[in-house]
Amino acid sequence: MKTTFILYSRNDGYKEKERFLIHLKTILETFDEIIYVDWNSDTHSFLYEIIDDLPKTGRIKHFIITPYYHDILTSNDPDVQKCNNVLSVNLALRRTDADWICIGNIDIIPPTKEELKDFLDKANPNTFYTFSRREIDYDQVILNKDNLDDYRKHLNKTIKPRHFPAMVTPNDHYSLINCCGDFQLAHKNIWYTIKGLEEQMIYSCFVDTNVQKKAVLNGFNLAPVYDVPVYHMNHKTNRVPQGGDINTLHDKENTRPPKFNDAWAWVEYFQQSKNDENWGLGNTEIEFEII
């Protein structure tokens, strides 16, 4: 039973080398494969910033979406912010043969390999799982990074998962918001049936809501997971409040129409569109390296 963890970044996005290094080392301990997609790199991939400090496992599949492909993919779509996340993840989904696939980001410390295995031994391949994360102090992680296993045991006893209601809006009973969906796990059959991610919710650029609703629309079950520890190394975020103004965003990256600035309404009225067979760059050959 092979497992894959998928993540992406942009070369101009939020990054810290030490945070990313801790994340990748722990992911490598838990998962059989990592697929890392660096989007629109016009300089070099963020992975190269820490590669000398990473163990050479041969289990990281590294893709770079060059400006050439970026221009092709976004030439007819002003919502470039949507494309970088959705297409990066979908590209990775199309390029793994793992049984179970998890989507996350560079702020996560995952369960141990044993914890994940115990969960998957009982998991239902027809259920889409969203793990609720546990917030931890990044500075404390740095202080304990040389004894991270012991620190995680301590955290497991002291830090509890965040519980969120299943109903996001008055009329939407689908979306299980469990802290941004930083750790969303499903069998490959689900990801392929729903054809991966589809559209990005601009409220903090989440993509966890519609993908869960897509699972339901395609006949799958949803389940939040609270008892398996997933830790999130906290950081500052920029958000558009409910019904808020795009100008409150510091990075001004919100390019969606104003009606989508109300994140709750966006979730409620989302309808799955018809992705064609080329979702995630389809079978386009993209060079990659194994690290």
Coordinates of C-alpha atoms in Angstrom, one line a residue, residues 37-236:
V37 CA 5.6 21.1 -7.7
D38 CA 7.4 24.5 -8.0
W39 CA 5.1 26.9 -9.9
N40 CA 6.4 29.5 -12.4
S41 CA 10.0 29.5 -11.3
D42 CA 11.9 32.2 -13.2
T43 CA 14.9 31.8 -10.9
H44 CA 15.1 28.4 -9.2
S45 CA 13.0 26.0 -7.3
F46 CA 12.5 26.6 -3.5
L47 CA 13.6 23.0 -3.0
Y48 CA 17.1 23.9 -4.1
E49 CA 17.4 26.3 -1.1
I50 CA 17.4 23.3 1.3
I51 CA 18.5 20.4 -0.9
D52 CA 22.0 20.1 0.7
D53 CA 20.4 19.5 4.1
L54 CA 17.9 16.9 2.9
P55 CA 18.5 13.1 3.1
K56 CA 19.1 11.6 -0.4
T57 CA 16.2 9.1 -0.4
G58 CA 15.3 9.1 -4.1
R59 CA 11.7 9.5 -3.0
I60 CA 11.0 13.1 -4.0
K61 CA 9.6 13.7 -7.4
H62 CA 10.4 17.3 -8.3
F63 CA 8.5 19.2 -11.0
I64 CA 9.1 22.8 -12.1
I65 CA 6.4 24.6 -14.0
T66 CA 8.4 27.1 -16.0
P67 CA 7.2 30.5 -17.2
Y68 CA 6.7 28.9 -20.6
Y69 CA 4.0 26.5 -19.3
H70 CA 2.7 29.2 -16.9
D71 CA 2.0 31.5 -19.9
I72 CA 0.3 28.8 -21.8
L73 CA -2.0 27.8 -18.9
T74 CA -3.0 31.3 -17.9
S75 CA -3.2 33.1 -21.2
N76 CA -7.0 32.9 -21.3
D77 CA -7.6 33.0 -17.6
P78 CA -7.1 36.2 -15.6
D79 CA -7.3 34.2 -12.3
V80 CA -3.7 33.2 -12.2
Q81 CA -4.0 32.6 -8.5
K82 CA -6.4 29.8 -9.2
C83 CA -4.2 28.1 -11.7
N84 CA -1.0 27.9 -9.6
N85 CA -2.6 25.8 -6.9
V86 CA -5.2 23.8 -8.7
L87 CA -3.1 22.8 -11.7
S88 CA 0.0 22.1 -9.7
V89 CA -1.8 19.7 -7.5
N90 CA -3.6 18.1 -10.4
L91 CA -0.4 17.7 -12.3
A92 CA 1.0 15.8 -9.3
L93 CA -2.2 13.7 -8.9
R94 CA -1.8 12.5 -12.5
R95 CA 1.8 11.5 -11.9
T96 CA 1.6 9.1 -9.0
D97 CA 0.6 5.4 -8.8
A98 CA 0.1 5.5 -5.0
D99 CA -2.9 3.9 -3.4
W100 CA -3.5 6.7 -0.9
I101 CA -2.7 10.4 -1.8
C102 CA -2.5 13.3 0.7
I103 CA -2.5 17.0 -0.2
G104 CA -0.9 19.4 2.2
N105 CA 1.5 22.4 2.5
I106 CA 4.9 23.2 3.9
D107 CA 3.7 24.0 7.4
I108 CA 2.7 20.5 8.4
I109 CA 4.3 17.9 10.6
P110 CA 2.4 14.7 9.7
P111 CA 1.5 11.6 11.8
T112 CA 4.3 9.1 12.1
K113 CA 4.5 6.3 9.6
E114 CA 3.0 3.9 12.2
E115 CA 0.1 6.2 13.0
L116 CA -0.7 6.6 9.3
K117 CA -0.5 2.9 8.7
D118 CA -2.8 2.1 11.6
F119 CA -5.3 4.6 10.2
L120 CA -5.1 3.3 6.6
D121 CA -5.5 -0.3 7.7
K122 CA -9.0 0.7 8.8
A123 CA -9.7 3.4 6.3
N124 CA -12.5 3.2 3.7
P125 CA -11.4 3.7 0.1
N126 CA -14.7 5.3 -0.6
T127 CA -14.3 8.1 2.0
F128 CA -12.6 11.4 1.6
Y129 CA -10.8 12.3 4.9
T130 CA -9.8 15.7 6.2
F131 CA -7.6 15.7 9.2
S132 CA -8.0 18.4 11.8
R133 CA -4.6 20.0 12.6
R134 CA -3.2 20.9 16.0
E135 CA -1.7 24.4 16.2
I136 CA 1.9 24.5 17.5
D137 CA 4.4 27.3 18.0
Y138 CA 7.0 27.4 15.2
D139 CA 9.6 28.8 17.5
Q140 CA 9.2 25.9 19.9
V141 CA 9.5 23.5 17.0
I142 CA 12.9 25.1 16.1
L143 CA 14.0 24.7 19.7
N144 CA 13.1 21.0 19.7
K145 CA 14.0 20.1 16.2
D146 CA 16.9 17.9 17.3
N147 CA 14.6 15.9 19.5
L148 CA 11.5 16.1 17.4
D149 CA 10.2 12.6 18.2
D150 CA 10.2 13.3 21.9
Y151 CA 8.6 16.7 21.3
R152 CA 5.8 15.1 19.3
K153 CA 5.0 12.7 22.1
H154 CA 4.8 15.7 24.4
L155 CA 2.6 17.6 22.0
N156 CA 0.3 14.6 21.6
K157 CA -0.5 14.7 25.3
T158 CA -0.9 18.5 25.5
I159 CA -2.2 19.9 22.2
K160 CA -5.7 18.9 21.1
P161 CA -7.1 19.1 17.6
R162 CA -9.3 22.0 16.6
H163 CA -13.0 21.0 16.1
F164 CA -15.0 22.7 13.5
P165 CA -18.7 22.1 12.6
A166 CA -19.5 20.2 9.4
M167 CA -21.9 22.9 8.2
V168 CA -20.1 25.9 6.8
T169 CA -23.2 27.8 5.6
P170 CA -26.9 27.5 6.5
N171 CA -27.6 25.5 3.4
D172 CA -24.4 23.6 2.9
H173 CA -24.0 20.3 4.8
Y174 CA -21.0 19.0 2.8
S175 CA -17.9 20.9 3.7
L176 CA -15.9 19.8 6.7
I177 CA -13.6 22.7 7.4
N178 CA -10.9 21.2 9.6
C179 CA -8.3 23.9 9.6
C180 CA -7.8 24.7 5.9
G181 CA -7.5 21.1 4.8
D182 CA -3.8 21.1 5.2
F183 CA -3.9 17.3 5.4
Q184 CA -6.5 15.8 3.0
L185 CA -6.3 12.1 2.4
A186 CA -8.2 10.0 -0.1
H187 CA -7.7 6.9 -2.2
K188 CA -6.5 7.4 -5.7
N189 CA -9.9 6.3 -7.1
I190 CA -11.6 9.2 -5.4
W191 CA -9.1 11.8 -6.7
Y192 CA -9.4 10.4 -10.3
T193 CA -13.2 10.2 -10.1
I194 CA -13.6 13.8 -9.1
K195 CA -10.6 14.9 -11.3
G196 CA -8.7 16.5 -8.6
L197 CA -9.0 20.1 -7.6
E198 CA -11.2 22.4 -9.6
E199 CA -11.4 26.0 -8.4
Q200 CA -9.8 28.0 -5.6
M201 CA -11.7 29.6 -2.8
I202 CA -10.1 33.0 -2.5
Y203 CA -10.6 33.3 1.3
S204 CA -7.0 32.6 2.3
C205 CA -6.8 30.7 -1.0
F206 CA -8.4 27.6 0.5
V207 CA -9.2 24.7 -1.8
D208 CA -10.5 22.3 0.8
T209 CA -14.2 23.2 0.6
N210 CA -15.2 22.5 -3.0
V211 CA -13.0 19.4 -3.3
Q212 CA -15.0 17.9 -0.5
K213 CA -18.3 18.9 -2.0
K214 CA -17.1 17.4 -5.3
A215 CA -16.5 14.1 -3.5
V216 CA -20.1 14.1 -2.2
L217 CA -21.5 15.1 -5.6
N218 CA -19.7 12.0 -7.0
G219 CA -21.2 9.6 -4.4
F220 CA -18.3 9.4 -1.9
N221 CA -18.5 9.9 1.9
L222 CA -16.8 12.6 3.9
A223 CA -15.2 12.2 7.3
P224 CA -13.2 14.5 9.6
V225 CA -10.3 12.9 11.5
Y226 CA -9.4 14.2 15.0
D227 CA -7.6 11.3 16.7
V228 CA -4.6 11.1 14.4
P229 CA -2.1 14.0 15.3
V230 CA -1.3 16.4 12.5
Y231 CA 0.6 19.5 13.6
H232 CA 0.6 22.9 11.9
M233 CA 3.5 25.2 12.5
N234 CA 1.7 28.5 12.9
H235 CA 2.4 31.6 10.8
K236 CA 0.9 34.9 9.9

